[in-house]
Tab-separated table of N, CA and C in Angstrom:
chain	number	residue	atom	x	y	z
Z	1	MET	N	-2.188	-14.728	-4.870
Z	1	MET	CA	-1.888	-13.907	-3.728
Z	1	MET	C	-3.112	-13.864	-2.822
Z	2	VAL	N	-2.883	-14.073	-1.539
Z	2	VAL	CA	-3.951	-14.000	-0.555
Z	2	VAL	C	-3.628	-12.858	0.401
Z	3	PHE	N	-4.498	-11.866	0.452
Z	3	PHE	CA	-4.308	-10.730	1.351
Z	3	PHE	C	-4.837	-11.117	2.718
Z	4	LYS	N	-3.956	-11.129	3.711
Z	4	LYS	CA	-4.291	-11.610	5.043
Z	4	LYS	C	-4.726	-10.495	5.992
Z	5	GLN	N	-3.966	-9.398	6.018
Z	5	GLN	CA	-4.198	-8.383	7.035
Z	5	GLN	C	-3.637	-7.043	6.570
Z	6	ALA	N	-4.261	-5.959	7.038
Z	6	ALA	CA	-3.748	-4.607	6.803
Z	6	ALA	C	-3.908	-3.824	8.100
Z	7	TYR	N	-2.895	-3.040	8.421
Z	7	TYR	CA	-2.979	-2.204	9.619
Z	7	TYR	C	-2.027	-1.020	9.484
Z	8	GLY	N	-2.283	0.021	10.264
Z	8	GLY	CA	-1.435	1.204	10.259
Z	8	GLY	C	-0.044	0.880	10.768
Z	9	ALA	N	0.942	1.544	10.217
Z	9	ALA	CA	2.330	1.245	10.552
Z	9	ALA	C	2.651	1.574	12.009
Z	10	ASN	N	2.236	2.690	12.494
Z	10	ASN	CA	2.486	3.086	13.879
Z	10	ASN	C	1.325	3.956	14.316
Z	11	THR	N	0.301	3.323	14.849
Z	11	THR	CA	-0.922	4.054	15.182
Z	11	THR	C	-0.735	5.024	16.345
Z	12	ALA	N	0.368	4.908	17.091
Z	12	ALA	CA	0.632	5.833	18.189
Z	12	ALA	C	1.057	7.205	17.667
Z	13	LYS	N	1.543	7.247	16.428
Z	13	LYS	CA	1.968	8.519	15.834
Z	13	LYS	C	0.816	9.158	15.083
Z	14	ASN	N	0.782	10.460	15.101
Z	14	ASN	CA	-0.234	11.216	14.377
Z	14	ASN	C	0.368	11.666	13.043
Z	15	TYR	N	0.430	10.733	12.085
Z	15	TYR	CA	1.051	11.020	10.800
Z	15	TYR	C	0.251	12.026	9.990
Z	16	LYS	N	0.948	12.703	9.071
Z	16	LYS	CA	0.301	13.657	8.168
Z	16	LYS	C	-0.522	12.953	7.093
Z	17	LEU	N	-0.183	11.692	6.819
Z	17	LEU	CA	-0.939	10.846	5.892
Z	17	LEU	C	-1.389	9.630	6.688
Z	18	GLN	N	-2.698	9.478	6.861
Z	18	GLN	CA	-3.212	8.380	7.681
Z	18	GLN	C	-4.058	7.443	6.826
Z	19	TYR	N	-3.723	6.163	6.924
Z	19	TYR	CA	-4.423	5.135	6.160
Z	19	TYR	C	-5.051	4.160	7.149
Z	20	ASN	N	-6.328	3.874	6.959
Z	20	ASN	CA	-7.038	2.926	7.807
Z	20	ASN	C	-7.775	1.963	6.891
Z	21	PHE	N	-7.097	0.884	6.503
Z	21	PHE	CA	-7.681	-0.071	5.563
Z	21	PHE	C	-7.877	-1.424	6.220
Z	22	TYR	N	-8.811	-2.177	5.677
Z	22	TYR	CA	-9.022	-3.555	6.101
Z	22	TYR	C	-9.536	-4.348	4.910
Z	23	PHE	N	-9.426	-5.671	5.008
Z	23	PHE	CA	-9.850	-6.555	3.929
Z	23	PHE	C	-11.164	-7.226	4.281
Z	24	SER	N	-11.997	-7.366	3.273
Z	24	SER	CA	-13.229	-8.128	3.402
Z	24	SER	C	-13.145	-9.277	2.400
Z	25	HIS	N	-13.297	-10.492	2.896
Z	25	HIS	CA	-13.227	-11.685	2.048
Z	25	HIS	C	-14.651	-12.205	1.872
Z	26	LYS	N	-15.163	-12.121	0.636
Z	26	LYS	CA	-16.534	-12.556	0.378
Z	26	LYS	C	-16.658	-12.994	-1.072
Z	27	ASP	N	-17.419	-14.060	-1.294
Z	27	ASP	CA	-17.679	-14.554	-2.653
Z	27	ASP	C	-16.396	-14.774	-3.447
Z	28	ASN	N	-15.383	-15.330	-2.786
Z	28	ASN	CA	-14.109	-15.639	-3.432
Z	28	ASN	C	-13.376	-14.384	-3.929
Z	29	LYS	N	-13.669	-13.231	-3.329
Z	29	LYS	CA	-13.005	-11.971	-3.667
Z	29	LYS	C	-12.454	-11.353	-2.393
Z	30	THR	N	-11.423	-10.557	-2.548
Z	30	THR	CA	-10.904	-9.760	-1.442
Z	30	THR	C	-11.084	-8.298	-1.821
Z	31	ILE	N	-11.805	-7.571	-0.972
Z	31	ILE	CA	-12.088	-6.156	-1.213
Z	31	ILE	C	-11.410	-5.331	-0.113
Z	32	ILE	N	-10.785	-4.239	-0.515
Z	32	ILE	CA	-10.156	-3.319	0.435
Z	32	ILE	C	-11.154	-2.210	0.739
Z	33	PHE	N	-11.430	-2.006	2.023
Z	33	PHE	CA	-12.281	-0.914	2.488
Z	33	PHE	C	-11.478	-0.078	3.477
Z	34	GLY	N	-11.995	1.085	3.833
Z	34	GLY	CA	-11.368	1.920	4.847
Z	34	GLY	C	-11.433	3.384	4.488
Z	35	ASN	N	-10.461	4.135	4.996
Z	35	ASN	CA	-10.425	5.573	4.715
Z	35	ASN	C	-8.996	6.074	4.748
Z	36	THR	N	-8.847	7.247	4.168
Z	36	THR	CA	-7.556	7.927	4.138
Z	36	THR	C	-7.768	9.362	4.570
Z	37	THR	N	-6.892	9.850	5.438
Z	37	THR	CA	-6.900	11.261	5.817
Z	37	THR	C	-5.550	11.844	5.430
Z	38	LEU	N	-5.584	12.830	4.552
Z	38	LEU	CA	-4.359	13.503	4.098
Z	38	LEU	C	-4.340	14.910	4.687
Z	39	TYR	N	-3.416	15.166	5.601
Z	39	TYR	CA	-3.252	16.507	6.153
Z	39	TYR	C	-2.333	17.350	5.278
Z	40	ILE	N	-1.641	16.683	4.363
Z	40	ILE	CA	-0.827	17.345	3.342
Z	40	ILE	C	-1.166	16.663	2.020
Z	41	PRO	N	-0.952	17.324	0.886
Z	41	PRO	CA	-1.213	16.661	-0.394
Z	41	PRO	C	-0.258	15.491	-0.609
Z	42	PHE	N	-0.749	14.453	-1.275
Z	42	PHE	CA	0.106	13.346	-1.694
Z	42	PHE	C	0.639	13.727	-3.063
Z	43	ASP	N	1.904	14.157	-3.099
Z	43	ASP	CA	2.443	14.725	-4.334
Z	43	ASP	C	3.861	14.219	-4.587
Z	44	ASP	N	4.525	14.837	-5.543
Z	44	ASP	CA	5.865	14.405	-5.939
Z	44	ASP	C	6.983	15.022	-5.117
Z	45	THR	N	6.658	15.783	-4.071
Z	45	THR	CA	7.704	16.234	-3.146
Z	45	THR	C	7.999	15.148	-2.112
Z	46	LEU	N	7.145	14.128	-2.070
Z	46	LEU	CA	7.276	13.035	-1.110
Z	46	LEU	C	8.054	11.872	-1.717
Z	47	PHE	N	8.574	11.005	-0.860
Z	47	PHE	CA	9.244	9.780	-1.277
Z	47	PHE	C	8.380	8.596	-0.863
Z	48	LEU	N	8.369	7.556	-1.686
Z	48	LEU	CA	7.620	6.334	-1.422
Z	48	LEU	C	8.629	5.228	-1.126
Z	49	GLY	N	8.413	4.516	-0.029
Z	49	GLY	CA	9.339	3.457	0.339
Z	49	GLY	C	8.621	2.157	0.639
Z	50	VAL	N	9.365	1.065	0.555
Z	50	VAL	CA	8.831	-0.255	0.893
Z	50	VAL	C	9.923	-1.046	1.605
Z	51	LYS	N	9.510	-1.739	2.666
Z	51	LYS	CA	10.369	-2.698	3.350
Z	51	LYS	C	9.550	-3.983	3.438
Z	52	ILE	N	10.155	-5.089	3.003
Z	52	ILE	CA	9.439	-6.359	2.987
Z	52	ILE	C	10.149	-7.345	3.906
Z	53	ALA	N	9.362	-7.954	4.802
Z	53	ALA	CA	9.864	-9.009	5.679
Z	53	ALA	C	9.283	-10.334	5.191
Z	54	LEU	N	10.061	-11.391	5.298
Z	54	LEU	CA	9.644	-12.732	4.894
Z	54	LEU	C	9.498	-13.589	6.140
Z	55	LYS	N	8.386	-14.319	6.228
Z	55	LYS	CA	8.198	-15.232	7.353
Z	55	LYS	C	8.972	-16.505	7.071
Z	56	ASP	N	9.857	-16.880	8.011
Z	56	ASP	CA	10.672	-18.075	7.791
Z	56	ASP	C	9.931	-19.334	8.231
Z	57	SER	N	10.589	-20.483	8.113
Z	57	SER	CA	9.951	-21.771	8.394
Z	57	SER	C	9.599	-21.951	9.870
Z	58	THR	N	10.203	-21.145	10.756
Z	58	THR	CA	9.880	-21.229	12.183
Z	58	THR	C	8.794	-20.234	12.582
Z	59	GLY	N	8.305	-19.449	11.611
Z	59	GLY	CA	7.245	-18.480	11.887
Z	59	GLY	C	7.738	-17.110	12.303
Z	60	LYS	N	9.048	-16.878	12.240
Z	60	LYS	CA	9.609	-15.569	12.601
Z	60	LYS	C	9.818	-14.736	11.345
Z	61	TRP	N	9.692	-13.426	11.515
Z	61	TRP	CA	9.880	-12.516	10.389
Z	61	TRP	C	11.350	-12.240	10.177
Z	62	LYS	N	11.798	-12.399	8.938
Z	62	LYS	CA	13.148	-12.003	8.537
Z	62	LYS	C	12.998	-10.592	7.964
Z	63	GLU	N	13.265	-9.603	8.816
Z	63	GLU	CA	13.039	-8.201	8.452
Z	63	GLU	C	13.971	-7.747	7.329
Z	64	ASN	N	13.510	-6.752	6.597
Z	64	ASN	CA	14.308	-6.086	5.561
Z	64	ASN	C	14.855	-7.043	4.508
Z	65	SER	N	14.031	-8.027	4.131
Z	65	SER	CA	14.428	-8.937	3.060
Z	65	SER	C	14.541	-8.191	1.736
Z	66	PHE	N	13.746	-7.146	1.597
Z	66	PHE	CA	13.810	-6.281	0.418
Z	66	PHE	C	13.467	-4.870	0.867
Z	67	MET	N	14.240	-3.901	0.412
Z	67	MET	CA	13.983	-2.496	0.743
Z	67	MET	C	14.227	-1.650	-0.500
Z	68	HIS	N	13.380	-0.647	-0.675
Z	68	HIS	CA	13.591	0.283	-1.781
Z	68	HIS	C	12.853	1.587	-1.469
Z	69	LYS	N	13.387	2.691	-2.009
Z	69	LYS	CA	12.782	4.007	-1.809
Z	69	LYS	C	12.833	4.762	-3.133
Z	70	TRP	N	11.682	5.343	-3.508
Z	70	TRP	CA	11.573	6.075	-4.766
Z	70	TRP	C	11.257	7.544	-4.509
Z	71	PRO	N	11.825	8.460	-5.313
Z	71	PRO	CA	11.394	9.863	-5.260
Z	71	PRO	C	10.059	10.008	-6.002
Z	72	ASN	N	9.467	11.176	-5.937
Z	72	ASN	CA	8.235	11.480	-6.681
Z	72	ASN	C	7.129	10.464	-6.361
Z	73	ALA	N	6.718	10.437	-5.108
Z	73	ALA	CA	5.806	9.403	-4.600
Z	73	ALA	C	4.545	9.235	-5.436
Z	74	CYS	N	3.865	10.307	-5.762
Z	74	CYS	CA	2.596	10.190	-6.483
Z	74	CYS	C	2.811	9.628	-7.890
Z	75	SER	N	3.725	10.200	-8.644
Z	75	SER	CA	3.987	9.719	-10.004
Z	75	SER	C	4.528	8.300	-10.003
Z	76	THR	N	5.356	7.978	-9.017
Z	76	THR	CA	5.906	6.625	-8.921
Z	76	THR	C	4.801	5.616	-8.639
Z	77	LEU	N	3.898	5.934	-7.701
Z	77	LEU	CA	2.792	5.027	-7.409
Z	77	LEU	C	1.905	4.852	-8.633
Z	78	LYS	N	1.701	5.931	-9.364
Z	78	LYS	CA	0.899	5.857	-10.591
Z	78	LYS	C	1.574	4.942	-11.613
Z	79	GLN	N	2.888	5.024	-11.723
Z	79	GLN	CA	3.620	4.171	-12.665
Z	79	GLN	C	3.596	2.710	-12.215
Z	80	ILE	N	3.783	2.459	-10.919
Z	80	ILE	CA	3.798	1.085	-10.401
Z	80	ILE	C	2.436	0.424	-10.570
Z	81	THR	N	1.369	1.169	-10.326
Z	81	THR	CA	0.027	0.579	-10.414
Z	81	THR	C	-0.459	0.481	-11.853
Z	82	GLY	N	0.172	1.182	-12.776
Z	82	GLY	CA	-0.117	1.036	-14.202
Z	82	GLY	C	-1.592	1.167	-14.540
Z	83	ASN	N	-2.126	0.175	-15.252
Z	83	ASN	CA	-3.527	0.220	-15.694
Z	83	ASN	C	-4.520	0.061	-14.551
Z	84	ALA	N	-4.044	-0.291	-13.354
Z	84	ALA	CA	-4.924	-0.413	-12.187
Z	84	ALA	C	-5.086	0.923	-11.461
Z	85	TRP	N	-4.326	1.945	-11.862
Z	85	TRP	CA	-4.310	3.238	-11.165
Z	85	TRP	C	-5.713	3.835	-11.016
Z	86	THR	N	-6.439	3.961	-12.107
Z	86	THR	CA	-7.752	4.621	-12.065
Z	86	THR	C	-8.709	3.877	-11.145
Z	87	ASP	N	-8.805	2.550	-11.299
Z	87	ASP	CA	-9.689	1.767	-10.418
Z	87	ASP	C	-9.246	1.874	-8.967
Z	88	MET	N	-7.940	1.874	-8.730
Z	88	MET	CA	-7.426	1.966	-7.368
Z	88	MET	C	-7.771	3.319	-6.746
Z	89	ILE	N	-7.533	4.390	-7.481
Z	89	ILE	CA	-7.776	5.736	-6.963
Z	89	ILE	C	-9.249	5.944	-6.626
Z	90	TYR	N	-10.131	5.581	-7.550
Z	90	TYR	CA	-11.565	5.727	-7.281
Z	90	TYR	C	-12.018	4.770	-6.182
Z	91	GLY	N	-11.433	3.583	-6.120
Z	91	GLY	CA	-11.761	2.617	-5.072
Z	91	GLY	C	-11.325	3.075	-3.689
Z	92	LEU	N	-10.312	3.943	-3.639
Z	92	LEU	CA	-9.872	4.522	-2.366
Z	92	LEU	C	-10.683	5.759	-1.986
Z	93	GLY	N	-11.571	6.179	-2.882
Z	93	GLY	CA	-12.434	7.312	-2.571
Z	93	GLY	C	-11.919	8.655	-3.046
Z	94	PHE	N	-10.786	8.674	-3.743
Z	94	PHE	CA	-10.285	9.936	-4.273
Z	94	PHE	C	-11.147	10.326	-5.470
Z	95	ASN	N	-11.328	11.630	-5.676
Z	95	ASN	CA	-12.270	12.075	-6.700
Z	95	ASN	C	-11.643	12.457	-8.030
Z	96	HIS	N	-10.347	12.258	-8.184
Z	96	HIS	CA	-9.699	12.479	-9.483
Z	96	HIS	C	-8.430	11.653	-9.540
Z	97	THR	N	-7.915	11.456	-10.743
Z	97	THR	CA	-6.788	10.542	-10.927
Z	97	THR	C	-5.456	11.240	-11.184
Z	98	ASN	N	-5.414	12.544	-11.050
Z	98	ASN	CA	-4.177	13.276	-11.317
Z	98	ASN	C	-3.362	13.475	-10.048
Z	99	CYS	N	-2.056	13.620	-10.224
Z	99	CYS	CA	-1.181	14.015	-9.127
Z	99	CYS	C	-1.113	15.536	-9.128
Z	100	PRO	N	-1.119	16.175	-7.981
Z	100	PRO	CA	-1.171	15.617	-6.630
Z	100	PRO	C	-2.605	15.289	-6.198
Z	101	ILE	N	-2.704	14.468	-5.174
Z	101	ILE	CA	-3.999	14.188	-4.562
Z	101	ILE	C	-4.138	15.174	-3.404
Z	102	PRO	N	-5.172	16.020	-3.438
Z	102	PRO	CA	-5.286	17.081	-2.423
Z	102	PRO	C	-5.530	16.540	-1.020
Z	103	LYS	N	-5.170	17.361	-0.041
Z	103	LYS	CA	-5.435	16.964	1.338
Z	103	LYS	C	-6.941	16.869	1.543
Z	104	GLY	N	-7.334	16.042	2.514
Z	104	GLY	CA	-8.748	15.833	2.793
Z	104	GLY	C	-9.000	14.455	3.368
Z	105	PHE	N	-10.276	14.177	3.622
Z	105	PHE	CA	-10.704	12.872	4.131
Z	105	PHE	C	-11.381	12.118	2.998
Z	106	TYR	N	-10.975	10.868	2.793
Z	106	TYR	CA	-11.495	10.070	1.693
Z	106	TYR	C	-11.973	8.713	2.222
Z	107	LEU	N	-13.207	8.384	1.926
Z	107	LEU	CA	-13.800	7.116	2.327
Z	107	LEU	C	-13.764	6.158	1.148
Z	108	ALA	N	-13.165	4.997	1.342
Z	108	ALA	CA	-12.986	4.028	0.260
Z	108	ALA	C	-14.250	3.200	0.060
Z	109	PRO	N	-14.899	3.314	-1.101
Z	109	PRO	CA	-16.071	2.475	-1.378
Z	109	PRO	C	-15.692	1.018	-1.630
Z	110	GLY	N	-14.414	0.773	-1.902
Z	110	GLY	CA	-13.937	-0.599	-2.041
Z	110	GLY	C	-13.153	-0.840	-3.314
Z	111	ILE	N	-12.103	-1.666	-3.181
Z	111	ILE	CA	-11.263	-2.053	-4.309
Z	111	ILE	C	-11.175	-3.567	-4.313
Z	112	ASP	N	-11.503	-4.166	-5.431
Z	112	ASP	CA	-11.292	-5.604	-5.599
Z	112	ASP	C	-9.800	-5.799	-5.881
Z	113	THR	N	-9.123	-6.568	-5.042
Z	113	THR	CA	-7.670	-6.728	-5.190
Z	113	THR	C	-7.267	-7.404	-6.500
Z	114	SER	N	-8.217	-7.986	-7.197
Z	114	SER	CA	-7.875	-8.616	-8.485
Z	114	SER	C	-7.427	-7.589	-9.520
Z	115	ILE	N	-7.692	-6.289	-9.291
Z	115	ILE	CA	-7.230	-5.257	-10.240
Z	115	ILE	C	-5.712	-5.196	-10.302
Z	116	LEU	N	-5.038	-5.714	-9.274
Z	116	LEU	CA	-3.573	-5.647	-9.259
Z	116	LEU	C	-2.935	-6.447	-10.379
Z	117	LYS	N	-3.697	-7.350	-10.991
Z	117	LYS	CA	-3.163	-8.093	-12.147
Z	117	LYS	C	-2.882	-7.140	-13.304
Z	118	ASP	N	-3.538	-5.966	-13.315
Z	118	ASP	CA	-3.335	-4.969	-14.361
Z	118	ASP	C	-2.243	-3.959	-14.003
Z	119	SER	N	-1.575	-4.173	-12.870
Z	119	SER	CA	-0.535	-3.238	-12.439
Z	119	SER	C	0.817	-3.640	-13.025
Z	120	ASN	N	1.820	-2.850	-12.728
Z	120	ASN	CA	3.185	-3.148	-13.160
Z	120	ASN	C	3.987	-3.844	-12.061
Z	121	LEU	N	3.298	-4.381	-11.051
Z	121	LEU	CA	3.969	-5.162	-10.016
Z	121	LEU	C	4.475	-6.466	-10.625
Z	122	PRO	N	5.504	-7.073	-10.035
Z	122	PRO	CA	5.998	-8.347	-10.580
Z	122	PRO	C	4.879	-9.387	-10.641
Z	123	LYS	N	4.847	-10.149	-11.718
Z	123	LYS	CA	3.796	-11.162	-11.907
Z	123	LYS	C	4.188	-12.504	-11.293
Z	124	THR	N	5.468	-12.696	-11.023
Z	124	THR	CA	5.914	-13.914	-10.366
Z	124	THR	C	6.698	-13.524	-9.122
Z	125	PHE	N	6.538	-14.310	-8.074
Z	125	PHE	CA	7.191	-14.030	-6.806
Z	125	PHE	C	7.384	-15.358	-6.098
Z	126	LEU	N	8.415	-15.480	-5.308
Z	126	LEU	CA	8.619	-16.698	-4.535
Z	126	LEU	C	7.459	-16.875	-3.565
Z	127	TYR	N	6.966	-18.112	-3.431
Z	127	TYR	CA	5.846	-18.320	-2.531
Z	127	TYR	C	6.311	-18.174	-1.091
Z	128	GLY	N	5.388	-17.776	-0.243
Z	128	GLY	CA	5.672	-17.555	1.168
Z	128	GLY	C	4.769	-16.458	1.697
Z	129	THR	N	4.981	-16.089	2.947
Z	129	THR	CA	4.197	-15.035	3.582
Z	129	THR	C	5.092	-13.816	3.780
Z	130	TYR	N	4.582	-12.671	3.363
Z	130	TYR	CA	5.348	-11.431	3.389
Z	130	TYR	C	4.620	-10.363	4.186
Z	131	LYS	N	5.401	-9.573	4.921
Z	131	LYS	CA	4.885	-8.377	5.592
Z	131	LYS	C	5.451	-7.197	4.816
Z	132	VAL	N	4.559	-6.490	4.138
Z	132	VAL	CA	4.964	-5.383	3.276
Z	132	VAL	C	4.665	-4.074	4.004
Z	133	TYR	N	5.693	-3.336	4.310
Z	133	TYR	CA	5.564	-2.044	4.984
Z	133	TYR	C	5.763	-0.955	3.941
Z	134	LEU	N	4.674	-0.291	3.582
Z	134	LEU	CA	4.721	0.826	2.638
Z	134	LEU	C	4.742	2.112	3.453
Z	135	TYR	N	5.643	3.004	3.131
Z	135	TYR	CA	5.719	4.241	3.897
Z	135	TYR	C	6.021	5.418	2.976
Z	136	VAL	N	5.701	6.607	3.474
Z	136	VAL	CA	5.915	7.846	2.733
Z	136	VAL	C	6.747	8.764	3.617
Z	137	THR	N	7.759	9.395	3.009
Z	137	THR	CA	8.606	10.313	3.769
Z	137	THR	C	8.606	11.699	3.121
Z	138	GLN	N	8.886	12.672	3.983
Z	138	GLN	CA	9.056	14.064	3.553
Z	138	GLN	C	10.273	14.588	4.307
Z	139	LYS	N	11.297	14.950	3.594
Z	139	LYS	CA	12.554	15.410	4.202
Z	139	LYS	C	13.057	14.405	5.235
Z	140	ASN	N	13.080	13.137	4.860
Z	140	ASN	CA	13.568	12.020	5.680
Z	140	ASN	C	12.759	11.777	6.958
Z	141	GLU	N	11.563	12.340	7.045
Z	141	GLU	CA	10.660	12.074	8.169
Z	141	GLU	C	9.488	11.248	7.636
Z	142	ILE	N	9.172	10.156	8.318
Z	142	ILE	CA	8.033	9.336	7.905
Z	142	ILE	C	6.750	10.111	8.192
Z	143	VAL	N	5.916	10.272	7.143
Z	143	VAL	CA	4.663	11.021	7.284
Z	143	VAL	C	3.437	10.122	7.114
Z	144	GLY	N	3.667	8.842	6.832
Z	144	GLY	CA	2.552	7.903	6.708
Z	144	GLY	C	3.060	6.513	6.402
Z	145	GLY	N	2.267	5.513	6.814
Z	145	GLY	CA	2.674	4.148	6.540
Z	145	GLY	C	1.544	3.156	6.721
Z	146	GLN	N	1.640	2.059	6.006
Z	146	GLN	CA	0.644	0.992	6.041
Z	146	GLN	C	1.373	-0.334	5.944
Z	147	VAL	N	0.908	-1.320	6.710
Z	147	VAL	CA	1.468	-2.666	6.654
Z	147	VAL	C	0.416	-3.589	6.063
Z	148	VAL	N	0.842	-4.430	5.133
Z	148	VAL	CA	-0.045	-5.412	4.509
Z	148	VAL	C	0.657	-6.761	4.591
Z	149	ILE	N	-0.060	-7.756	5.089
Z	149	ILE	CA	0.491	-9.109	5.132
Z	149	ILE	C	-0.162	-9.896	4.004
Z	150	VAL	N	0.700	-10.475	3.170
Z	150	VAL	CA	0.261	-11.161	1.955
Z	150	VAL	C	0.899	-12.550	1.912
Z	151	GLU	N	0.109	-13.511	1.510
Z	151	GLU	CA	0.643	-14.856	1.299
Z	151	GLU	C	0.634	-15.140	-0.198
Z	152	VAL	N	1.797	-15.511	-0.708
Z	152	VAL	CA	1.916	-15.889	-2.112
Z	152	VAL	C	1.922	-17.417	-2.146
Z	153	LYS	N	0.902	-17.964	-2.792
Z	153	LYS	CA	0.768	-19.417	-2.844
Z	153	LYS	C	1.265	-19.949	-4.178
Z	154	ARG	N	1.658	-21.212	-4.154
Z	154	ARG	CA	2.062	-21.855	-5.394
Z	154	ARG	C	0.835	-22.084	-6.268
Z	155	PRO	N	1.015	-21.950	-7.590
Z	155	PRO	CA	-0.144	-22.142	-8.484
Z	155	PRO	C	-0.612	-23.598	-8.519
């Protein structure tokens, strides 16, 4: 997996959960840096959603190739990230690994994306370029979102 780009889902909106991440490619590693501002706690009253677009052979995005939404956002994210949870949380600058994550400003000292091999994410995926839109909702209102563009290469 090659992490290409990360950006806020809709920077014109003043979301209650704000993510500002970017990738640094150095020494054959990809590190995630940035910050998070939580105006509300990230807890299990929230829903976690994902919409994935696939780039087709003409370079256009085929939107909504995969969509899913989970209740209990914090616990669900903890389950999805599995053994990578602790490294991910501390790498994002959060000061504890329990749900909920309190509101506040968090500066990410950095996460090596190779930790995702220890997560519960699928280990095999069709090769191609994907635009992954991760979002969080509260009472059907989007309160935060992040877009990550990832290229899955053939081994």
